Amino acid sequence: MKVIIALLLIILSHEDERIAGLCIDIAKHSNANFSDQSIHLAKSLKSIPAAFFARIRDFAIQKELYTDIILSMVKILSLHDFYTKEHSQKVADLSSAIAQKMDLSEKEVDATYWTGLLHDIGKIFIPDPILNKKASLTDHEFELIKKHPY
């Protein structure tokens, strides 16, 4: 049995809810003690849950923002070229299905989906009369269309 001469208990909480406790003790035979600096350092650990949950919240907001930006870009493109919207959605769905069949990670499947959705986004910079032209394209127009990935 270990004899304890000092005990420091730190309760980690977030929004008045206890998450965990951290217990640091000093055994009798160690001849150590808690310095003011070690107590201050231990107390600073109390801020970990707040920082952790703030980072999770910030990540969720950032991901939502990225999603909104990408979907807005796709909507802008669909106003510019209706065919591309349907095509991009099909490419995104097919690409992510292939990525799943390849047993890629969820993160890679997700990235593949968004990449497929945006693969034609450069068409926003192609003038409408060229992009939606029903007749054959001139050589110059075709060269311009081929530059959309850049």
Short mmCIF file of N, CA and C in Angstrom, two decimals:
data_model
loop_
_atom_site.label_atom_id
_atom_site.label_comp_id
_atom_site.label_asym_id
_atom_site.label_seq_id
_atom_site.Cartn_x
_atom_site.Cartn_y
_atom_site.Cartn_z
N MET A 1 0.84 -1.17 0.00
CA MET A 1 0.00 0.00 0.00
C MET A 1 0.89 1.24 0.00
N LYS A 2 0.54 2.22 -0.85
CA LYS A 2 1.30 3.45 -0.99
C LYS A 2 0.72 4.50 -0.04
N VAL A 3 1.59 5.13 0.74
CA VAL A 3 1.16 6.21 1.63
C VAL A 3 1.35 7.53 0.89
N ILE A 4 0.26 8.31 0.85
CA ILE A 4 0.27 9.57 0.11
C ILE A 4 0.35 10.72 1.11
N ILE A 5 1.27 11.65 0.83
CA ILE A 5 1.39 12.81 1.73
C ILE A 5 0.75 14.06 1.13
N ALA A 6 0.54 14.08 -0.18
CA ALA A 6 -0.09 15.23 -0.83
C ALA A 6 -0.88 14.75 -2.04
N LEU A 7 -1.98 15.41 -2.29
CA LEU A 7 -2.86 15.03 -3.40
C LEU A 7 -3.37 16.30 -4.06
N LEU A 8 -3.29 16.32 -5.37
CA LEU A 8 -3.81 17.45 -6.14
C LEU A 8 -4.87 16.88 -7.07
N LEU A 9 -6.11 17.35 -6.93
CA LEU A 9 -7.22 16.87 -7.75
C LEU A 9 -7.73 18.01 -8.60
N ILE A 10 -7.75 17.80 -9.90
CA ILE A 10 -8.21 18.82 -10.84
C ILE A 10 -9.42 18.25 -11.57
N ILE A 11 -10.54 18.94 -11.49
CA ILE A 11 -11.76 18.52 -12.18
C ILE A 11 -11.80 19.25 -13.52
N LEU A 12 -11.86 18.49 -14.60
CA LEU A 12 -11.96 19.06 -15.93
C LEU A 12 -13.45 19.12 -16.29
N SER A 13 -13.91 20.32 -16.63
CA SER A 13 -15.33 20.48 -16.95
C SER A 13 -15.48 21.41 -18.13
N HIS A 14 -16.66 21.34 -18.71
CA HIS A 14 -17.01 22.20 -19.84
C HIS A 14 -18.47 22.54 -19.71
N GLU A 15 -18.76 23.83 -19.71
CA GLU A 15 -20.13 24.32 -19.56
C GLU A 15 -20.82 23.67 -18.36
N ASP A 16 -20.14 23.72 -17.23
CA ASP A 16 -20.64 23.22 -15.95
C ASP A 16 -20.91 21.71 -15.93
N GLU A 17 -20.34 20.99 -16.85
CA GLU A 17 -20.48 19.53 -16.86
C GLU A 17 -19.10 18.91 -16.64
N ARG A 18 -19.00 18.04 -15.65
CA ARG A 18 -17.74 17.35 -15.39
C ARG A 18 -17.44 16.38 -16.51
N ILE A 19 -16.22 16.47 -17.00
CA ILE A 19 -15.79 15.59 -18.08
C ILE A 19 -14.83 14.54 -17.55
N ALA A 20 -13.90 14.98 -16.70
CA ALA A 20 -12.88 14.07 -16.18
C ALA A 20 -12.25 14.68 -14.94
N GLY A 21 -11.50 13.86 -14.27
CA GLY A 21 -10.74 14.32 -13.12
C GLY A 21 -9.30 13.90 -13.30
N LEU A 22 -8.42 14.72 -12.85
CA LEU A 22 -7.00 14.43 -12.93
C LEU A 22 -6.45 14.45 -11.51
N CYS A 23 -5.85 13.36 -11.11
CA CYS A 23 -5.36 13.24 -9.74
C CYS A 23 -3.84 13.04 -9.78
N ILE A 24 -3.14 13.90 -9.06
CA ILE A 24 -1.69 13.80 -8.96
C ILE A 24 -1.37 13.68 -7.47
N ASP A 25 -0.61 12.66 -7.14
CA ASP A 25 -0.29 12.50 -5.72
C ASP A 25 1.22 12.40 -5.52
N ILE A 26 1.61 12.61 -4.28
CA ILE A 26 3.01 12.50 -3.90
C ILE A 26 3.10 11.43 -2.82
N ALA A 27 3.91 10.43 -3.08
CA ALA A 27 4.11 9.35 -2.11
C ALA A 27 5.01 9.82 -0.99
N LYS A 28 4.79 9.27 0.17
CA LYS A 28 5.52 9.68 1.38
C LYS A 28 7.03 9.54 1.22
N HIS A 29 7.47 8.45 0.63
CA HIS A 29 8.92 8.19 0.52
C HIS A 29 9.63 9.05 -0.53
N SER A 30 8.90 9.86 -1.32
CA SER A 30 9.53 10.63 -2.39
C SER A 30 10.17 11.93 -1.91
N ASN A 31 9.77 12.43 -0.76
CA ASN A 31 10.27 13.69 -0.23
C ASN A 31 10.03 14.87 -1.18
N ALA A 32 9.03 14.76 -2.05
CA ALA A 32 8.70 15.85 -2.97
C ALA A 32 7.53 16.64 -2.40
N ASN A 33 7.25 17.76 -3.03
CA ASN A 33 6.07 18.52 -2.68
C ASN A 33 5.58 19.28 -3.91
N PHE A 34 4.40 19.83 -3.80
CA PHE A 34 3.86 20.61 -4.90
C PHE A 34 4.34 22.05 -4.75
N SER A 35 5.07 22.52 -5.74
CA SER A 35 5.51 23.91 -5.72
C SER A 35 4.36 24.79 -6.22
N ASP A 36 4.47 26.08 -5.98
CA ASP A 36 3.46 27.01 -6.50
C ASP A 36 3.37 26.90 -8.03
N GLN A 37 4.53 26.71 -8.66
CA GLN A 37 4.58 26.59 -10.12
C GLN A 37 3.86 25.32 -10.58
N SER A 38 4.06 24.20 -9.90
CA SER A 38 3.40 22.96 -10.31
C SER A 38 1.90 23.04 -10.09
N ILE A 39 1.48 23.72 -9.02
CA ILE A 39 0.03 23.90 -8.78
C ILE A 39 -0.56 24.80 -9.86
N HIS A 40 0.14 25.87 -10.21
CA HIS A 40 -0.33 26.77 -11.27
C HIS A 40 -0.43 26.02 -12.60
N LEU A 41 0.57 25.20 -12.92
CA LEU A 41 0.57 24.41 -14.15
C LEU A 41 -0.61 23.44 -14.15
N ALA A 42 -0.84 22.77 -13.03
CA ALA A 42 -1.95 21.83 -12.93
C ALA A 42 -3.28 22.54 -13.12
N LYS A 43 -3.43 23.72 -12.53
CA LYS A 43 -4.67 24.49 -12.70
C LYS A 43 -4.89 24.91 -14.15
N SER A 44 -3.80 25.15 -14.86
CA SER A 44 -3.92 25.56 -16.26
C SER A 44 -4.49 24.43 -17.13
N LEU A 45 -4.39 23.21 -16.64
CA LEU A 45 -4.96 22.07 -17.38
C LEU A 45 -6.47 22.15 -17.45
N LYS A 46 -7.07 22.93 -16.56
CA LYS A 46 -8.53 23.07 -16.54
C LYS A 46 -9.06 23.70 -17.83
N SER A 47 -8.21 24.41 -18.55
CA SER A 47 -8.65 25.08 -19.77
C SER A 47 -8.68 24.14 -20.98
N ILE A 48 -8.17 22.94 -20.84
CA ILE A 48 -8.10 22.01 -21.97
C ILE A 48 -9.47 21.70 -22.55
N PRO A 49 -10.48 21.32 -21.76
CA PRO A 49 -11.78 21.01 -22.37
C PRO A 49 -12.38 22.17 -23.15
N ALA A 50 -12.29 23.39 -22.61
CA ALA A 50 -12.84 24.54 -23.32
C ALA A 50 -12.14 24.74 -24.66
N ALA A 51 -10.81 24.62 -24.67
CA ALA A 51 -10.06 24.77 -25.91
C ALA A 51 -10.39 23.66 -26.89
N PHE A 52 -10.52 22.45 -26.38
CA PHE A 52 -10.83 21.29 -27.22
C PHE A 52 -12.19 21.47 -27.89
N PHE A 53 -13.21 21.80 -27.11
CA PHE A 53 -14.55 21.94 -27.68
C PHE A 53 -14.68 23.17 -28.57
N ALA A 54 -13.93 24.22 -28.28
CA ALA A 54 -13.92 25.39 -29.16
C ALA A 54 -13.33 25.03 -30.52
N ARG A 55 -12.26 24.22 -30.49
CA ARG A 55 -11.63 23.80 -31.75
C ARG A 55 -12.58 22.93 -32.57
N ILE A 56 -13.30 22.04 -31.92
CA ILE A 56 -14.28 21.20 -32.62
C ILE A 56 -15.37 22.07 -33.24
N ARG A 57 -15.85 23.06 -32.48
CA ARG A 57 -16.90 23.95 -32.97
C ARG A 57 -16.37 24.75 -34.17
N ASP A 58 -15.13 25.27 -34.05
CA ASP A 58 -14.54 26.03 -35.15
C ASP A 58 -14.38 25.17 -36.40
N PHE A 59 -13.98 23.91 -36.21
CA PHE A 59 -13.82 23.00 -37.34
C PHE A 59 -15.16 22.78 -38.03
N ALA A 60 -16.23 22.59 -37.25
CA ALA A 60 -17.56 22.36 -37.82
C ALA A 60 -18.02 23.59 -38.60
N ILE A 61 -17.76 24.78 -38.05
CA ILE A 61 -18.14 26.02 -38.74
C ILE A 61 -17.34 26.16 -40.02
N GLN A 62 -16.05 25.86 -39.96
CA GLN A 62 -15.19 25.96 -41.14
C GLN A 62 -15.65 24.99 -42.22
N LYS A 63 -15.98 23.76 -41.84
CA LYS A 63 -16.43 22.77 -42.81
C LYS A 63 -17.75 23.22 -43.44
N GLU A 64 -18.64 23.76 -42.63
CA GLU A 64 -19.92 24.25 -43.16
C GLU A 64 -19.70 25.41 -44.13
N LEU A 65 -18.76 26.29 -43.80
CA LEU A 65 -18.45 27.41 -44.68
C LEU A 65 -17.90 26.92 -46.01
N TYR A 66 -16.95 25.98 -45.97
CA TYR A 66 -16.39 25.43 -47.21
C TYR A 66 -17.49 24.79 -48.05
N THR A 67 -18.37 24.04 -47.41
CA THR A 67 -19.46 23.39 -48.13
C THR A 67 -20.35 24.43 -48.79
N ASP A 68 -20.70 25.48 -48.06
CA ASP A 68 -21.54 26.53 -48.63
C ASP A 68 -20.87 27.22 -49.81
N ILE A 69 -19.57 27.46 -49.69
CA ILE A 69 -18.84 28.11 -50.79
C ILE A 69 -18.85 27.22 -52.03
N ILE A 70 -18.54 25.95 -51.84
CA ILE A 70 -18.49 25.03 -52.98
C ILE A 70 -19.86 24.91 -53.63
N LEU A 71 -20.90 24.73 -52.83
CA LEU A 71 -22.25 24.60 -53.40
C LEU A 71 -22.68 25.88 -54.10
N SER A 72 -22.27 27.02 -53.60
CA SER A 72 -22.57 28.29 -54.27
C SER A 72 -21.87 28.37 -55.62
N MET A 73 -20.63 27.91 -55.66
CA MET A 73 -19.90 27.90 -56.93
C MET A 73 -20.58 26.99 -57.94
N VAL A 74 -21.05 25.84 -57.48
CA VAL A 74 -21.75 24.91 -58.38
C VAL A 74 -23.05 25.54 -58.87
N LYS A 75 -23.76 26.26 -58.00
CA LYS A 75 -24.99 26.94 -58.42
C LYS A 75 -24.71 28.01 -59.46
N ILE A 76 -23.63 28.78 -59.24
CA ILE A 76 -23.25 29.80 -60.22
C ILE A 76 -22.95 29.15 -61.56
N LEU A 77 -22.22 28.04 -61.51
CA LEU A 77 -21.90 27.33 -62.75
C LEU A 77 -23.17 26.82 -63.44
N SER A 78 -24.14 26.33 -62.66
CA SER A 78 -25.37 25.80 -63.26
C SER A 78 -26.18 26.90 -63.92
N LEU A 79 -26.07 28.13 -63.42
CA LEU A 79 -26.75 29.25 -64.08
C LEU A 79 -26.07 29.58 -65.39
N HIS A 80 -24.81 29.32 -65.46
CA HIS A 80 -23.98 29.61 -66.63
C HIS A 80 -24.09 28.49 -67.67
N ASP A 81 -24.21 27.27 -67.19
CA ASP A 81 -24.24 26.10 -68.09
C ASP A 81 -25.02 24.99 -67.41
N PHE A 82 -26.30 24.82 -67.77
CA PHE A 82 -27.16 23.85 -67.10
C PHE A 82 -26.62 22.42 -67.25
N TYR A 83 -26.09 22.08 -68.40
CA TYR A 83 -25.56 20.74 -68.62
C TYR A 83 -24.47 20.39 -67.62
N THR A 84 -23.61 21.36 -67.32
CA THR A 84 -22.48 21.10 -66.44
C THR A 84 -22.93 20.73 -65.04
N LYS A 85 -24.03 21.35 -64.56
CA LYS A 85 -24.50 21.04 -63.21
C LYS A 85 -24.85 19.56 -63.11
N GLU A 86 -25.66 19.06 -64.02
CA GLU A 86 -26.03 17.64 -63.99
C GLU A 86 -24.80 16.77 -64.19
N HIS A 87 -23.95 17.16 -65.10
CA HIS A 87 -22.73 16.40 -65.39
C HIS A 87 -21.83 16.36 -64.15
N SER A 88 -21.63 17.50 -63.52
CA SER A 88 -20.76 17.56 -62.34
C SER A 88 -21.31 16.70 -61.20
N GLN A 89 -22.61 16.71 -61.00
CA GLN A 89 -23.22 15.90 -59.95
C GLN A 89 -23.01 14.41 -60.26
N LYS A 90 -23.18 14.03 -61.52
CA LYS A 90 -22.96 12.63 -61.90
C LYS A 90 -21.49 12.23 -61.72
N VAL A 91 -20.58 13.11 -62.10
CA VAL A 91 -19.15 12.83 -61.92
C VAL A 91 -18.83 12.68 -60.43
N ALA A 92 -19.39 13.55 -59.60
CA ALA A 92 -19.15 13.49 -58.16
C ALA A 92 -19.67 12.18 -57.58
N ASP A 93 -20.89 11.80 -57.95
CA ASP A 93 -21.49 10.56 -57.43
C ASP A 93 -20.69 9.33 -57.90
N LEU A 94 -20.37 9.30 -59.18
CA LEU A 94 -19.64 8.17 -59.73
C LEU A 94 -18.23 8.08 -59.14
N SER A 95 -17.57 9.21 -59.03
CA SER A 95 -16.20 9.23 -58.48
C SER A 95 -16.17 8.74 -57.04
N SER A 96 -17.12 9.20 -56.24
CA SER A 96 -17.12 8.76 -54.83
C SER A 96 -17.49 7.28 -54.73
N ALA A 97 -18.36 6.80 -55.62
CA ALA A 97 -18.70 5.37 -55.62
C ALA A 97 -17.47 4.53 -55.97
N ILE A 98 -16.70 4.99 -56.94
CA ILE A 98 -15.46 4.28 -57.31
C ILE A 98 -14.46 4.33 -56.14
N ALA A 99 -14.35 5.48 -55.50
CA ALA A 99 -13.44 5.61 -54.36
C ALA A 99 -13.83 4.66 -53.23
N GLN A 100 -15.14 4.49 -53.02
CA GLN A 100 -15.60 3.54 -51.99
C GLN A 100 -15.25 2.11 -52.39
N LYS A 101 -15.45 1.77 -53.64
CA LYS A 101 -15.12 0.42 -54.12
C LYS A 101 -13.62 0.15 -54.00
N MET A 102 -12.84 1.21 -54.06
CA MET A 102 -11.38 1.07 -53.93
C MET A 102 -10.96 0.99 -52.47
N ASP A 103 -11.94 1.01 -51.57
CA ASP A 103 -11.70 0.98 -50.12
C ASP A 103 -10.83 2.15 -49.63
N LEU A 104 -11.04 3.32 -50.24
CA LEU A 104 -10.34 4.50 -49.76
C LEU A 104 -10.97 4.94 -48.44
N SER A 105 -10.25 5.74 -47.70
CA SER A 105 -10.76 6.23 -46.42
C SER A 105 -11.97 7.13 -46.65
N GLU A 106 -12.73 7.33 -45.59
CA GLU A 106 -13.91 8.20 -45.68
C GLU A 106 -13.50 9.61 -46.11
N LYS A 107 -12.37 10.07 -45.60
CA LYS A 107 -11.86 11.40 -45.96
C LYS A 107 -11.53 11.47 -47.45
N GLU A 108 -10.91 10.41 -47.98
CA GLU A 108 -10.56 10.39 -49.41
C GLU A 108 -11.82 10.29 -50.28
N VAL A 109 -12.80 9.51 -49.85
CA VAL A 109 -14.06 9.40 -50.59
C VAL A 109 -14.74 10.77 -50.62
N ASP A 110 -14.76 11.44 -49.48
CA ASP A 110 -15.37 12.76 -49.37
C ASP A 110 -14.66 13.76 -50.29
N ALA A 111 -13.33 13.76 -50.26
CA ALA A 111 -12.55 14.66 -51.12
C ALA A 111 -12.79 14.35 -52.60
N THR A 112 -12.93 13.08 -52.93
CA THR A 112 -13.19 12.68 -54.31
C THR A 112 -14.54 13.21 -54.78
N TYR A 113 -15.54 13.14 -53.89
CA TYR A 113 -16.87 13.65 -54.22
C TYR A 113 -16.80 15.15 -54.55
N TRP A 114 -16.18 15.94 -53.66
CA TRP A 114 -16.13 17.38 -53.86
C TRP A 114 -15.29 17.75 -55.08
N THR A 115 -14.24 16.99 -55.32
CA THR A 115 -13.42 17.24 -56.51
C THR A 115 -14.23 16.98 -57.77
N GLY A 116 -15.00 15.90 -57.77
CA GLY A 116 -15.86 15.61 -58.92
C GLY A 116 -16.88 16.69 -59.16
N LEU A 117 -17.43 17.21 -58.08
CA LEU A 117 -18.43 18.26 -58.19
C LEU A 117 -17.85 19.54 -58.79
N LEU A 118 -16.59 19.80 -58.50
CA LEU A 118 -15.95 21.05 -58.95
C LEU A 118 -15.05 20.90 -60.16
N HIS A 119 -14.99 19.72 -60.73
CA HIS A 119 -13.98 19.51 -61.78
C HIS A 119 -14.16 20.43 -63.00
N ASP A 120 -15.36 20.93 -63.25
CA ASP A 120 -15.60 21.82 -64.40
C ASP A 120 -15.80 23.28 -64.01
N ILE A 121 -15.42 23.64 -62.80
CA ILE A 121 -15.71 24.98 -62.30
C ILE A 121 -15.08 26.08 -63.16
N GLY A 122 -14.02 25.76 -63.86
CA GLY A 122 -13.37 26.73 -64.74
C GLY A 122 -14.25 27.18 -65.89
N LYS A 123 -15.33 26.47 -66.15
CA LYS A 123 -16.26 26.88 -67.21
C LYS A 123 -16.97 28.18 -66.88
N ILE A 124 -16.91 28.61 -65.64
CA ILE A 124 -17.50 29.90 -65.26
C ILE A 124 -16.87 31.03 -66.07
N PHE A 125 -15.61 30.86 -66.45
CA PHE A 125 -14.88 31.91 -67.16
C PHE A 125 -15.02 31.82 -68.68
N ILE A 126 -15.76 30.84 -69.16
CA ILE A 126 -16.01 30.72 -70.60
C ILE A 126 -17.25 31.56 -70.92
N PRO A 127 -17.18 32.45 -71.89
CA PRO A 127 -18.35 33.27 -72.23
C PRO A 127 -19.57 32.40 -72.60
N ASP A 128 -20.75 32.82 -72.14
CA ASP A 128 -21.99 32.08 -72.40
C ASP A 128 -22.20 31.72 -73.87
N PRO A 129 -22.02 32.67 -74.79
CA PRO A 129 -22.28 32.33 -76.20
C PRO A 129 -21.40 31.17 -76.71
N ILE A 130 -20.22 31.04 -76.16
CA ILE A 130 -19.33 29.95 -76.57
C ILE A 130 -19.70 28.66 -75.84
N LEU A 131 -19.90 28.77 -74.54
CA LEU A 131 -20.18 27.60 -73.71
C LEU A 131 -21.49 26.92 -74.11
N ASN A 132 -22.49 27.69 -74.45
CA ASN A 132 -23.81 27.14 -74.77
C ASN A 132 -24.11 27.13 -76.26
N LYS A 133 -23.10 27.27 -77.06
CA LYS A 133 -23.27 27.32 -78.51
C LYS A 133 -23.78 25.98 -79.04
N LYS A 134 -24.84 26.02 -79.83
CA LYS A 134 -25.43 24.79 -80.40
C LYS A 134 -24.67 24.35 -81.66
N ALA A 135 -24.16 25.30 -82.41
CA ALA A 135 -23.42 24.98 -83.64
C ALA A 135 -22.00 24.54 -83.28
N SER A 136 -21.29 24.12 -84.28
CA SER A 136 -19.90 23.70 -84.08
C SER A 136 -19.06 24.88 -83.62
N LEU A 137 -18.11 24.59 -82.77
CA LEU A 137 -17.21 25.61 -82.27
C LEU A 137 -16.12 25.90 -83.29
N THR A 138 -15.67 27.13 -83.32
CA THR A 138 -14.52 27.45 -84.16
C THR A 138 -13.28 26.90 -83.45
N ASP A 139 -12.16 26.87 -84.15
CA ASP A 139 -10.91 26.40 -83.52
C ASP A 139 -10.58 27.25 -82.30
N HIS A 140 -10.73 28.56 -82.43
CA HIS A 140 -10.44 29.47 -81.32
C HIS A 140 -11.36 29.19 -80.13
N GLU A 141 -12.64 29.00 -80.38
CA GLU A 141 -13.60 28.72 -79.30
C GLU A 141 -13.28 27.39 -78.62
N PHE A 142 -12.93 26.41 -79.43
CA PHE A 142 -12.60 25.10 -78.87
C PHE A 142 -11.34 25.18 -77.99
N GLU A 143 -10.36 25.96 -78.42
CA GLU A 143 -9.15 26.16 -77.62
C GLU A 143 -9.49 26.82 -76.27
N LEU A 144 -10.42 27.74 -76.32
CA LEU A 144 -10.86 28.41 -75.10
C LEU A 144 -11.56 27.42 -74.15
N ILE A 145 -12.41 26.58 -74.70
CA ILE A 145 -13.11 25.56 -73.90
C ILE A 145 -12.09 24.60 -73.26
N LYS A 146 -11.07 24.22 -74.00
CA LYS A 146 -10.07 23.27 -73.48
C LYS A 146 -9.28 23.86 -72.32
N LYS A 147 -9.29 25.17 -72.16
CA LYS A 147 -8.54 25.81 -71.08
C LYS A 147 -9.31 25.85 -69.76
N HIS A 148 -10.56 25.38 -69.73
CA HIS A 148 -11.36 25.52 -68.51
C HIS A 148 -10.76 24.82 -67.28
N PRO A 149 -9.99 23.75 -67.42
CA PRO A 149 -9.41 23.15 -66.21
C PRO A 149 -8.37 24.06 -65.52
N TYR A 150 -7.77 24.95 -66.28
CA TYR A 150 -6.77 25.84 -65.69
C TYR A 150 -7.42 26.89 -64.84
#
